[in-house]
Amino acid sequence: MKKNTIDPLKPIVALCKRRGFVYPGSEIYGGFANTYSYGPYGVEIKNNIKNLWWNFFVRSRSDMVGIDGPILLHPLTWKASGHIEGFSDALIDCKECKARFRVDKLIEDQTNQDVEGLSLEDLTDIMIKKDISCPKCKSKNFTKARHFNLMFKTEMSKTDAEHSTAYLRPETAQAIFLDYKNVVDTMRVKIPFGIAQIGKAFRNEITPGNFIFRLIEFDQMEIEYFVEQNTWQEHFEKWLDEMKKFCSMIGLDSNKLKEAEHPKEKLSHYSKRTIDITYDFPFGTNELYGLAYRTNFDLCQHQKHSKVSLEYIDNVNNKRFIPHVIEPTFGLDRTILALLCDAYDEEKLENGETRTVMHFSKNIAPVKVAIFPLMKKPDLIKEARNIFDSLKIKYATEYDEAGAIGKRYRRQDELGTPYCITVDYQTLEDQTVTIRERDSMKQERIKIENIKSTLLNYFEES
Ligand code: GAP
């Protein structure tokens, strides 16, 4: 991926701050690199995605259950899973300005050469031979490439003097593997079945700063689907289809989505096959989601290290085996970024003005309906408030009486609110209001008593 000199995300980042979607982390202290807060509208989008995901993959299926496991897992988990040994990036430091970089990204950015899988020695050699320079200070004086583990360490005090190291989980998946036996023992699950989880993961990443694309603290929505070994291919194909259905359900532009099969040499240590679903972000095509065939690597490793049998007993066919796993994994923050990029639009209007509008699909929009009194007059306010009260339980509804009506429409356009309802002087005469549709900006007059049925129709249409 070539670096752009103009940051294509700039207008989206600015809108996110201006409108309360995403704020820079710890801003009053000057910021804290690669951390962000979701503001009031961002958290609504996040919850909408989580709910859609959970309803689609867990509640609407009889072969899925959900859990919410801990962030801190027994330290042996990470020895068993291979993360202590192999979950690292090759990094290099500039000796002049002390900046630290991922070697593969640095080489790729300056030469377009794909160097994944190369040894530390080879990477260090290429840095010298290709005359790579520090993007910050232009020096060519680097340390050798070294491996840095991506897991965040923390200390747990056993006594005042004694501490032991624990890790913040770098993937939610392992919490699922640790609870696999409990789920089999307590629920009436039969293979094939899956366990889903939404939660935080942490990685000490050196990031190129593409907003919320690569964070050190992020949310994953993951499924571990347990199958018999000889059926993994058919389940893999089915899960790829389900993942695509989810993409379309949340309104992602299918033209920007692609599949990228990992070549053998790029597979993670646990995977025999991986397909990424990529998205054409404004800064380049990058991984959005992943689908991996993890074999029975994780369960075998946990059985070995815990000395607890993780065999599945199939009483009907009189078989015992360690199930194989298909893993569909979804990054929540990347989903939000892709939806923000898809939705963002600067439209030239007939009067020469530019309108910024977020074309979120209705199930993602953080506010579904906004209610305005045309002017700050008691009669209009009373009527508008009554309408607001009658809708707020069913829809995420906002009431706004501040400033000129045009500005209030523009504000809702930037939030991506599908419908705005305005109470004006005619309302007081004939009990009708205007309802304005976000994308066409068309307004129609409807009776107050028909607002609920009209909205029901409009939201069901989508
Ligand atoms: N359990 C498998 C696993 O963790 P991964 O490809 O490393 O696989 C899964 O991560 C998903 O999590 C990615 O497809 C991406 O959406 C998201 N993700 C990974 N690292 C991330 C980061 N540093 N910031 C934000 N999202 C990230």
Short mmCIF file of C-alpha atoms and ligand atoms in Angstrom, two decimals:
data_model
loop_
_atom_site.label_atom_id
_atom_site.label_comp_id
_atom_site.label_asym_id
_atom_site.label_seq_id
_atom_site.Cartn_x
_atom_site.Cartn_y
_atom_site.Cartn_z
CA MET A 1 0.00 0.00 0.00
CA LYS A 2 1.49 3.37 -1.07
CA LYS A 3 1.21 6.21 1.38
CA ASN A 4 -0.87 9.17 0.21
CA THR A 5 0.44 12.63 0.89
CA ILE A 6 -3.10 13.94 1.45
CA ASP A 7 -4.88 11.94 4.12
CA PRO A 8 -8.06 10.63 2.41
CA LEU A 9 -9.65 10.00 5.81
CA LYS A 10 -9.30 13.63 6.94
CA PRO A 11 -12.89 14.80 6.23
CA ILE A 12 -14.33 11.65 7.82
CA VAL A 13 -12.15 12.01 10.92
CA ALA A 14 -13.19 15.67 11.19
CA LEU A 15 -16.89 14.80 10.89
CA CYS A 16 -16.52 12.04 13.49
CA LYS A 17 -15.12 14.53 16.00
CA ARG A 18 -17.53 17.36 15.09
CA ARG A 19 -20.61 15.18 15.34
CA GLY A 20 -19.71 12.98 18.30
CA PHE A 21 -19.01 9.67 16.53
CA VAL A 22 -15.36 9.15 17.45
CA TYR A 23 -13.04 11.27 19.61
CA PRO A 24 -9.25 10.97 19.93
CA GLY A 25 -8.35 9.08 23.14
CA SER A 26 -7.21 11.03 26.24
CA GLU A 27 -7.35 14.28 24.29
CA ILE A 28 -7.08 16.67 27.25
CA TYR A 29 -3.68 15.12 28.00
CA GLY A 30 -2.53 15.67 24.42
CA GLY A 31 -3.85 12.32 23.19
CA PHE A 32 -2.70 8.72 23.63
CA ALA A 33 -1.52 7.10 20.39
CA ASN A 34 -3.85 4.68 18.62
CA THR A 35 -6.67 4.95 21.16
CA TYR A 36 -10.09 6.45 20.44
CA SER A 37 -13.39 6.95 22.26
CA TYR A 38 -16.75 6.33 20.68
CA GLY A 39 -18.91 9.38 21.36
CA PRO A 40 -22.68 9.34 21.87
CA TYR A 41 -23.53 8.63 18.20
CA GLY A 42 -20.57 6.28 17.68
CA VAL A 43 -21.68 4.07 20.54
CA GLU A 44 -25.18 3.87 19.01
CA ILE A 45 -23.68 2.64 15.72
CA LYS A 46 -21.49 0.20 17.61
CA ASN A 47 -24.46 -1.20 19.52
CA ASN A 48 -26.53 -1.44 16.33
CA ILE A 49 -23.80 -3.53 14.67
CA LYS A 50 -23.35 -5.75 17.74
CA ASN A 51 -27.11 -6.37 17.99
CA LEU A 52 -27.46 -7.16 14.28
CA TRP A 53 -24.49 -9.51 14.47
CA TRP A 54 -25.73 -11.29 17.60
CA ASN A 55 -29.28 -11.66 16.26
CA PHE A 56 -28.07 -12.98 12.91
CA PHE A 57 -25.35 -15.35 14.09
CA VAL A 58 -26.60 -16.44 17.52
CA ARG A 59 -30.28 -15.83 18.24
CA SER A 60 -31.67 -16.79 14.84
CA ARG A 61 -29.75 -20.10 14.73
CA SER A 62 -30.26 -23.28 16.71
CA ASP A 63 -26.62 -24.41 16.31
CA MET A 64 -25.05 -21.37 18.04
CA VAL A 65 -24.66 -20.18 21.63
CA GLY A 66 -22.90 -17.13 23.04
CA ILE A 67 -20.51 -16.49 25.92
CA ASP A 68 -18.75 -13.52 27.48
CA GLY A 69 -15.35 -14.72 28.70
CA PRO A 70 -12.67 -12.88 30.65
CA ILE A 71 -10.01 -10.61 29.16
CA LEU A 72 -7.41 -12.09 31.50
CA LEU A 73 -7.00 -15.82 30.90
CA HIS A 74 -4.66 -18.24 32.63
CA PRO A 75 -1.12 -17.41 31.41
CA LEU A 76 -0.64 -21.00 30.17
CA THR A 77 -3.36 -20.27 27.60
CA TRP A 78 -0.89 -18.23 25.57
CA LYS A 79 1.86 -20.81 25.76
CA ALA A 80 -0.59 -23.43 24.52
CA SER A 81 -2.03 -21.23 21.77
CA GLY A 82 1.43 -20.35 20.41
CA HIS A 83 1.05 -16.63 21.06
CA ILE A 84 4.02 -16.34 23.45
CA GLU A 85 6.26 -18.01 20.92
CA GLY A 86 4.99 -16.65 17.63
CA PHE A 87 2.70 -13.62 17.92
CA SER A 88 5.17 -10.90 17.05
CA ASP A 89 6.03 -8.21 14.52
CA ALA A 90 9.49 -7.51 13.15
CA LEU A 91 10.31 -3.94 14.17
CA ILE A 92 13.21 -1.60 13.57
CA ASP A 93 14.27 1.61 15.33
CA CYS A 94 15.69 4.73 13.74
CA LYS A 95 18.91 5.43 15.68
CA GLU A 96 18.67 9.18 14.99
CA CYS A 97 15.08 10.13 15.88
CA LYS A 98 14.25 6.96 17.89
CA ALA A 99 11.03 6.32 15.94
CA ARG A 100 10.00 2.65 15.72
CA PHE A 101 8.52 1.01 12.59
CA ARG A 102 7.24 -2.31 11.32
CA VAL A 103 9.99 -3.39 8.92
CA ASP A 104 7.62 -5.04 6.43
CA LYS A 105 5.48 -1.88 6.13
CA LEU A 106 8.52 0.38 5.82
CA ILE A 107 9.98 -1.72 2.98
CA GLU A 108 6.60 -2.18 1.27
CA ASP A 109 5.87 1.57 1.39
CA GLN A 110 9.21 2.53 -0.15
CA THR A 111 9.76 -0.32 -2.65
CA ASN A 112 6.35 -1.97 -3.18
CA GLN A 113 8.10 -5.29 -2.40
CA ASP A 114 6.05 -7.85 -0.45
CA VAL A 115 8.37 -9.19 2.26
CA GLU A 116 6.00 -11.20 4.46
CA GLY A 117 7.56 -14.39 5.79
CA LEU A 118 11.20 -13.25 5.36
CA SER A 119 13.72 -13.76 8.19
CA LEU A 120 15.02 -10.91 10.39
CA GLU A 121 18.41 -11.14 8.65
CA ASP A 122 16.81 -10.88 5.20
CA LEU A 123 14.71 -7.90 6.28
CA THR A 124 17.74 -6.10 7.73
CA ASP A 125 19.64 -6.79 4.46
CA ILE A 126 16.85 -5.38 2.30
CA MET A 127 16.71 -2.24 4.47
CA ILE A 128 20.37 -1.58 3.64
CA LYS A 129 20.39 -2.73 -0.01
CA LYS A 130 17.23 -0.80 -0.94
CA ASP A 131 18.46 2.33 0.85
CA ILE A 132 15.34 2.64 2.99
CA SER A 133 15.07 5.92 4.89
CA CYS A 134 13.25 6.95 8.06
CA PRO A 135 9.89 8.53 7.10
CA LYS A 136 10.23 10.92 10.04
CA CYS A 137 13.82 12.25 9.84
CA LYS A 138 15.06 10.75 6.52
CA SER A 139 18.08 9.14 8.21
CA LYS A 140 19.23 5.68 7.03
CA ASN A 141 20.76 4.76 10.37
CA PHE A 142 18.64 1.90 11.72
CA THR A 143 19.03 -0.86 14.33
CA LYS A 144 18.78 -4.47 13.15
CA ALA A 145 15.26 -5.86 12.76
CA ARG A 146 14.00 -7.56 15.95
CA HIS A 147 10.87 -9.48 16.94
CA PHE A 148 8.53 -7.80 19.44
CA ASN A 149 5.66 -9.77 20.93
CA LEU A 150 2.32 -8.05 20.34
CA MET A 151 0.70 -9.11 23.60
CA PHE A 152 0.23 -6.55 26.37
CA LYS A 153 1.68 -7.76 29.65
CA THR A 154 0.30 -6.91 33.03
CA GLU A 155 1.26 -7.92 36.56
CA MET A 156 -0.93 -9.74 39.02
CA SER A 157 0.14 -9.45 42.64
CA LYS A 158 0.04 -12.72 44.54
CA THR A 159 1.57 -11.17 47.66
CA ASP A 160 3.25 -7.82 48.30
CA ALA A 161 6.57 -9.14 47.05
CA GLU A 162 5.48 -11.69 44.47
CA HIS A 163 4.02 -10.89 41.07
CA SER A 164 3.13 -13.02 38.12
CA THR A 165 2.77 -12.01 34.48
CA ALA A 166 -0.63 -12.12 32.83
CA TYR A 167 -1.55 -11.04 29.30
CA LEU A 168 -4.46 -9.04 27.96
CA ARG A 169 -6.01 -11.36 25.37
CA PRO A 170 -4.89 -10.56 21.80
CA GLU A 171 -7.91 -12.43 20.36
CA THR A 172 -11.27 -13.29 21.91
CA ALA A 173 -11.05 -16.78 20.36
CA GLN A 174 -9.01 -18.30 23.20
CA ALA A 175 -11.69 -17.43 25.79
CA ILE A 176 -14.06 -19.53 23.66
CA PHE A 177 -11.66 -22.50 23.51
CA LEU A 178 -11.25 -22.37 27.29
CA ASP A 179 -15.04 -22.52 27.75
CA TYR A 180 -15.62 -25.17 25.07
CA LYS A 181 -15.81 -28.00 27.64
CA ASN A 182 -18.20 -26.07 29.92
CA VAL A 183 -20.51 -25.37 27.00
CA VAL A 184 -20.49 -29.02 25.89
CA ASP A 185 -21.12 -30.17 29.48
CA THR A 186 -23.91 -27.71 30.30
CA MET A 187 -25.74 -27.00 27.05
CA ARG A 188 -27.45 -29.50 24.78
CA VAL A 189 -25.10 -28.79 21.89
CA LYS A 190 -24.30 -31.40 19.27
CA ILE A 191 -21.60 -31.15 16.63
CA PRO A 192 -21.70 -29.17 14.39
CA PHE A 193 -22.24 -26.21 16.72
CA GLY A 194 -20.61 -22.87 17.39
CA ILE A 195 -19.78 -20.49 20.22
CA ALA A 196 -19.86 -16.74 19.63
CA GLN A 197 -18.40 -13.88 21.59
CA ILE A 198 -18.12 -10.11 21.26
CA GLY A 199 -15.42 -8.44 23.28
CA LYS A 200 -12.19 -6.53 23.61
CA ALA A 201 -8.83 -7.68 22.32
CA PHE A 202 -5.48 -5.92 22.81
CA ARG A 203 -2.37 -5.77 20.65
CA ASN A 204 0.74 -3.69 21.09
CA GLU A 205 0.75 -2.62 17.43
CA ILE A 206 2.90 -0.08 15.69
CA THR A 207 0.28 1.48 13.48
CA PRO A 208 0.45 3.65 10.38
CA GLY A 209 -2.30 5.85 11.80
CA ASN A 210 -5.30 5.02 9.66
CA PHE A 211 -7.77 6.26 12.29
CA ILE A 212 -9.64 3.31 13.87
CA PHE A 213 -8.34 0.74 11.35
CA ARG A 214 -5.53 -0.62 13.51
CA LEU A 215 -5.90 0.00 17.21
CA ILE A 216 -4.12 -1.25 20.30
CA GLU A 217 -7.48 -1.92 21.97
CA PHE A 218 -10.35 -3.07 19.75
CA ASP A 219 -13.51 -5.18 19.66
CA GLN A 220 -13.79 -8.50 17.91
CA MET A 221 -16.93 -10.45 17.10
CA GLU A 222 -15.78 -14.05 16.77
CA ILE A 223 -17.26 -17.48 16.19
CA GLU A 224 -15.56 -20.81 16.77
CA TYR A 225 -17.62 -23.42 14.92
CA PHE A 226 -16.86 -27.03 15.94
CA VAL A 227 -17.13 -29.69 13.23
CA GLU A 228 -15.99 -33.19 12.32
CA GLN A 229 -12.71 -33.11 10.42
CA ASN A 230 -14.07 -34.61 7.18
CA THR A 231 -16.79 -31.92 6.94
CA TRP A 232 -14.63 -28.80 7.34
CA GLN A 233 -14.68 -27.80 3.66
CA GLU A 234 -18.48 -27.71 3.36
CA HIS A 235 -18.75 -25.67 6.60
CA PHE A 236 -16.02 -23.31 5.43
CA GLU A 237 -17.98 -22.54 2.24
CA LYS A 238 -21.24 -22.06 4.18
CA TRP A 239 -19.62 -19.66 6.62
CA LEU A 240 -18.17 -17.60 3.79
CA ASP A 241 -21.71 -17.17 2.46
CA GLU A 242 -23.03 -16.23 5.91
CA MET A 243 -20.30 -13.61 6.29
CA LYS A 244 -21.26 -12.08 2.94
CA LYS A 245 -24.92 -12.00 3.98
CA PHE A 246 -23.93 -10.06 7.11
CA CYS A 247 -21.96 -7.55 4.99
CA SER A 248 -25.00 -6.95 2.85
CA MET A 249 -27.34 -6.77 5.88
CA ILE A 250 -25.42 -3.85 7.38
CA GLY A 251 -25.32 -2.11 3.99
CA LEU A 252 -21.63 -2.41 3.05
CA ASP A 253 -21.02 -1.58 -0.62
CA SER A 254 -20.53 -4.98 -2.29
CA ASN A 255 -18.36 -3.38 -5.00
CA LYS A 256 -15.75 -2.56 -2.36
CA LEU A 257 -15.67 -6.06 -0.86
CA LYS A 258 -13.36 -8.78 -2.16
CA GLU A 259 -12.06 -12.16 -1.09
CA ALA A 260 -8.35 -12.74 -0.63
CA GLU A 261 -7.09 -16.30 -0.10
CA HIS A 262 -3.94 -16.44 2.04
CA PRO A 263 -1.10 -18.22 0.24
CA LYS A 264 0.34 -21.14 2.24
CA GLU A 265 3.43 -19.21 3.41
CA LYS A 266 1.30 -16.41 4.89
CA LEU A 267 -1.04 -18.60 6.95
CA SER A 268 -1.07 -18.09 10.74
CA HIS A 269 0.56 -20.88 12.74
CA TYR A 270 -2.87 -22.39 13.56
CA SER A 271 -4.51 -22.17 10.13
CA LYS A 272 -4.68 -24.60 7.19
CA ARG A 273 -6.80 -22.23 5.11
CA THR A 274 -7.71 -18.54 5.49
CA ILE A 275 -9.75 -16.21 3.33
CA ASP A 276 -9.89 -12.52 4.16
CA ILE A 277 -12.85 -10.42 3.21
CA THR A 278 -11.18 -7.16 2.23
CA TYR A 279 -12.66 -3.69 1.85
CA ASP A 280 -11.47 -0.88 -0.41
CA PHE A 281 -10.71 1.72 2.26
CA PRO A 282 -9.77 5.21 0.99
CA PHE A 283 -6.15 4.44 2.02
CA GLY A 284 -6.05 1.08 0.20
CA THR A 285 -7.60 -2.39 0.10
CA ASN A 286 -7.23 -4.05 3.47
CA GLU A 287 -8.51 -6.92 5.62
CA LEU A 288 -11.95 -6.33 7.07
CA TYR A 289 -12.88 -9.85 8.23
CA GLY A 290 -11.27 -13.29 8.19
CA LEU A 291 -12.40 -16.87 7.83
CA ALA A 292 -9.95 -19.54 9.01
CA TYR A 293 -9.86 -23.30 9.23
CA ARG A 294 -8.02 -23.68 12.55
CA THR A 295 -8.04 -27.51 12.42
CA ASN A 296 -8.09 -28.94 15.97
CA PHE A 297 -4.84 -27.16 16.79
CA ASP A 298 -6.17 -25.04 19.67
CA LEU A 299 -8.22 -27.73 21.43
CA CYS A 300 -5.34 -30.24 21.13
CA GLN A 301 -2.90 -27.71 22.55
CA HIS A 302 -5.20 -26.83 25.46
CA GLN A 303 -5.80 -30.50 26.16
CA LYS A 304 -2.03 -31.08 26.22
CA HIS A 305 -1.21 -28.10 28.49
CA SER A 306 -4.22 -28.37 30.85
CA LYS A 307 -4.20 -32.19 30.95
CA VAL A 308 -8.00 -32.06 30.77
CA SER A 309 -9.66 -34.16 28.07
CA LEU A 310 -11.34 -32.02 25.43
CA GLU A 311 -12.64 -34.97 23.45
CA TYR A 312 -16.16 -34.77 22.12
CA ILE A 313 -18.19 -37.91 22.77
CA ASP A 314 -20.65 -38.79 20.04
CA ASN A 315 -22.88 -41.37 21.78
CA VAL A 316 -25.07 -41.95 18.74
CA ASN A 317 -22.22 -43.03 16.47
CA ASN A 318 -20.05 -44.24 19.30
CA LYS A 319 -17.12 -41.96 18.45
CA ARG A 320 -14.72 -39.78 20.42
CA PHE A 321 -12.69 -37.06 18.75
CA ILE A 322 -11.28 -33.56 19.16
CA PRO A 323 -13.41 -31.34 16.95
CA HIS A 324 -12.00 -29.22 14.15
CA VAL A 325 -12.78 -25.52 14.03
CA ILE A 326 -13.98 -23.04 11.42
CA GLU A 327 -13.47 -19.46 12.63
CA PRO A 328 -15.34 -16.51 11.11
CA THR A 329 -13.90 -13.38 12.72
CA PHE A 330 -15.13 -9.79 12.46
CA GLY A 331 -13.41 -6.62 13.67
CA LEU A 332 -16.04 -4.28 15.07
CA ASP A 333 -13.98 -1.08 14.75
CA ARG A 334 -13.07 -1.91 11.14
CA THR A 335 -16.76 -2.49 10.43
CA ILE A 336 -17.50 0.99 11.79
CA LEU A 337 -14.69 2.51 9.70
CA ALA A 338 -15.91 0.78 6.52
CA LEU A 339 -19.48 1.95 7.19
CA LEU A 340 -18.29 5.52 7.82
CA CYS A 341 -16.29 5.47 4.56
CA ASP A 342 -19.25 4.02 2.61
CA ALA A 343 -21.70 6.48 4.09
CA TYR A 344 -19.71 9.72 3.74
CA ASP A 345 -20.78 11.96 0.88
CA GLU A 346 -20.33 15.59 -0.08
CA GLU A 347 -23.22 16.46 -2.40
CA LYS A 348 -23.37 19.51 -4.65
CA LEU A 349 -26.86 20.98 -4.37
CA GLU A 350 -28.73 22.90 -7.08
CA ASN A 351 -28.24 26.18 -5.20
CA GLY A 352 -24.47 25.70 -5.34
CA GLU A 353 -24.11 24.72 -1.68
CA THR A 354 -22.44 21.52 -0.58
CA ARG A 355 -24.28 19.19 1.76
CA THR A 356 -22.34 16.61 3.78
CA VAL A 357 -24.50 13.58 4.36
CA MET A 358 -23.97 10.13 5.84
CA HIS A 359 -25.94 7.55 3.84
CA PHE A 360 -26.06 4.93 6.59
CA SER A 361 -28.50 2.08 6.08
CA LYS A 362 -31.49 2.51 8.37
CA ASN A 363 -30.49 -0.34 10.70
CA ILE A 364 -27.08 1.29 11.30
CA ALA A 365 -28.08 4.98 11.58
CA PRO A 366 -27.50 6.18 15.18
CA VAL A 367 -30.62 8.37 15.16
CA LYS A 368 -33.67 7.07 13.30
CA VAL A 369 -35.99 10.09 13.56
CA ALA A 370 -35.50 13.74 14.50
CA ILE A 371 -38.36 15.99 15.60
CA PHE A 372 -38.24 19.77 15.16
CA PRO A 373 -40.62 22.58 16.02
CA LEU A 374 -40.22 25.09 13.13
CA MET A 375 -39.76 27.96 15.60
CA LYS A 376 -39.18 28.18 19.35
CA LYS A 377 -42.89 28.95 20.04
CA PRO A 378 -44.72 27.28 22.97
CA ASP A 379 -47.55 25.81 20.81
CA LEU A 380 -45.12 24.29 18.32
CA ILE A 381 -42.78 23.04 21.05
CA LYS A 382 -45.66 21.34 22.88
CA GLU A 383 -46.83 19.50 19.77
CA ALA A 384 -43.27 18.49 18.78
CA ARG A 385 -42.53 17.24 22.30
CA ASN A 386 -45.70 15.11 22.26
CA ILE A 387 -44.60 13.49 19.00
CA PHE A 388 -41.09 12.95 20.39
CA ASP A 389 -42.52 11.29 23.52
CA SER A 390 -44.71 8.99 21.44
CA LEU A 391 -41.75 7.74 19.34
CA LYS A 392 -38.74 7.70 21.65
CA ILE A 393 -39.33 4.23 23.10
CA LYS A 394 -39.54 2.51 19.71
CA TYR A 395 -36.95 4.51 17.74
CA ALA A 396 -33.71 6.27 18.62
CA THR A 397 -35.32 9.72 18.37
CA GLU A 398 -33.85 13.18 18.81
CA TYR A 399 -35.66 16.42 19.64
CA ASP A 400 -34.02 19.65 18.48
CA GLU A 401 -35.32 23.22 18.69
CA ALA A 402 -32.00 25.11 18.52
CA GLY A 403 -31.16 27.38 15.58
CA ALA A 404 -32.43 27.78 12.01
CA ILE A 405 -34.36 24.83 10.56
CA GLY A 406 -31.93 24.49 7.62
CA LYS A 407 -29.01 24.06 10.01
CA ARG A 408 -30.95 21.45 11.99
CA TYR A 409 -31.55 19.44 8.79
CA ARG A 410 -27.84 19.68 7.91
CA ARG A 411 -26.89 18.45 11.36
CA GLN A 412 -29.14 15.41 11.02
CA ASP A 413 -27.78 14.78 7.48
CA GLU A 414 -24.30 14.57 8.99
CA LEU A 415 -25.57 12.10 11.59
CA GLY A 416 -27.25 10.07 8.83
CA THR A 417 -30.75 10.37 10.33
CA PRO A 418 -33.17 8.80 7.80
CA TYR A 419 -36.23 10.94 8.69
CA CYS A 420 -36.87 14.42 10.10
CA ILE A 421 -40.35 15.46 11.22
CA THR A 422 -41.17 19.17 11.46
CA VAL A 423 -44.06 20.74 13.33
CA ASP A 424 -45.04 24.09 11.75
CA TYR A 425 -47.93 26.57 11.91
CA GLN A 426 -50.06 24.44 9.59
CA THR A 427 -49.78 21.62 12.17
CA LEU A 428 -51.76 23.71 14.63
CA GLU A 429 -54.54 24.12 12.05
CA ASP A 430 -54.84 20.66 10.47
CA GLN A 431 -52.79 18.27 12.67
CA THR A 432 -50.31 17.46 9.88
CA VAL A 433 -46.50 17.55 9.93
CA THR A 434 -43.80 17.35 7.26
CA ILE A 435 -41.61 14.28 7.06
CA ARG A 436 -38.33 14.69 5.19
CA GLU A 437 -36.33 11.79 3.76
CA ARG A 438 -32.55 12.13 4.15
CA ASP A 439 -31.25 11.01 0.72
CA SER A 440 -33.83 12.60 -1.60
CA MET A 441 -34.51 15.52 0.82
CA LYS A 442 -38.15 15.17 -0.35
CA GLN A 443 -40.82 16.26 2.11
CA GLU A 444 -44.39 15.08 2.36
CA ARG A 445 -47.21 16.11 4.68
CA ILE A 446 -48.80 13.44 6.78
CA LYS A 447 -51.31 13.44 9.61
CA ILE A 448 -49.91 13.18 13.14
CA GLU A 449 -52.08 10.11 13.73
CA ASN A 450 -50.34 8.40 10.78
CA ILE A 451 -46.74 9.08 11.87
CA LYS A 452 -46.28 5.69 13.53
CA SER A 453 -47.69 3.62 10.66
CA THR A 454 -45.74 5.68 8.09
CA LEU A 455 -42.47 5.14 9.95
CA LEU A 456 -43.25 1.46 10.37
CA ASN A 457 -43.66 1.15 6.60
CA TYR A 458 -40.52 3.11 5.87
CA PHE A 459 -38.36 1.14 8.28
CA GLU A 460 -39.77 -2.20 7.16
CA GLU A 461 -39.07 -1.31 3.51
CA SER A 462 -35.30 -1.37 4.16
N1 GAP B 1 -9.03 -15.01 16.15
C1 GAP B 1 -8.47 -14.72 14.89
C2 GAP B 1 -7.91 -13.38 14.81
O1 GAP B 1 -7.79 -12.68 15.81
P1 GAP B 1 -7.02 -11.59 13.13
O2 GAP B 1 -7.06 -11.56 11.62
O3 GAP B 1 -5.71 -11.31 13.78
O4 GAP B 1 -7.57 -13.02 13.54
C3 GAP B 1 -9.47 -10.75 13.39
O5 GAP B 1 -8.11 -10.58 13.69
C4 GAP B 1 -10.11 -9.41 13.01
O6 GAP B 1 -9.91 -8.47 14.07
C5 GAP B 1 -9.50 -8.77 11.78
O7 GAP B 1 -10.11 -9.26 10.60
C6 GAP B 1 -9.81 -7.30 12.02
O8 GAP B 1 -11.12 -7.00 11.59
C7 GAP B 1 -9.74 -7.18 13.52
N2 GAP B 1 -8.43 -6.64 13.98
C8 GAP B 1 -7.27 -7.31 14.09
N3 GAP B 1 -6.30 -6.50 14.57
C9 GAP B 1 -6.88 -5.30 14.77
C10 GAP B 1 -6.39 -4.03 15.26
N4 GAP B 1 -5.13 -3.87 15.67
N5 GAP B 1 -7.27 -3.00 15.32
C11 GAP B 1 -8.55 -3.14 14.93
N6 GAP B 1 -9.05 -4.30 14.47
C12 GAP B 1 -8.24 -5.37 14.39
#
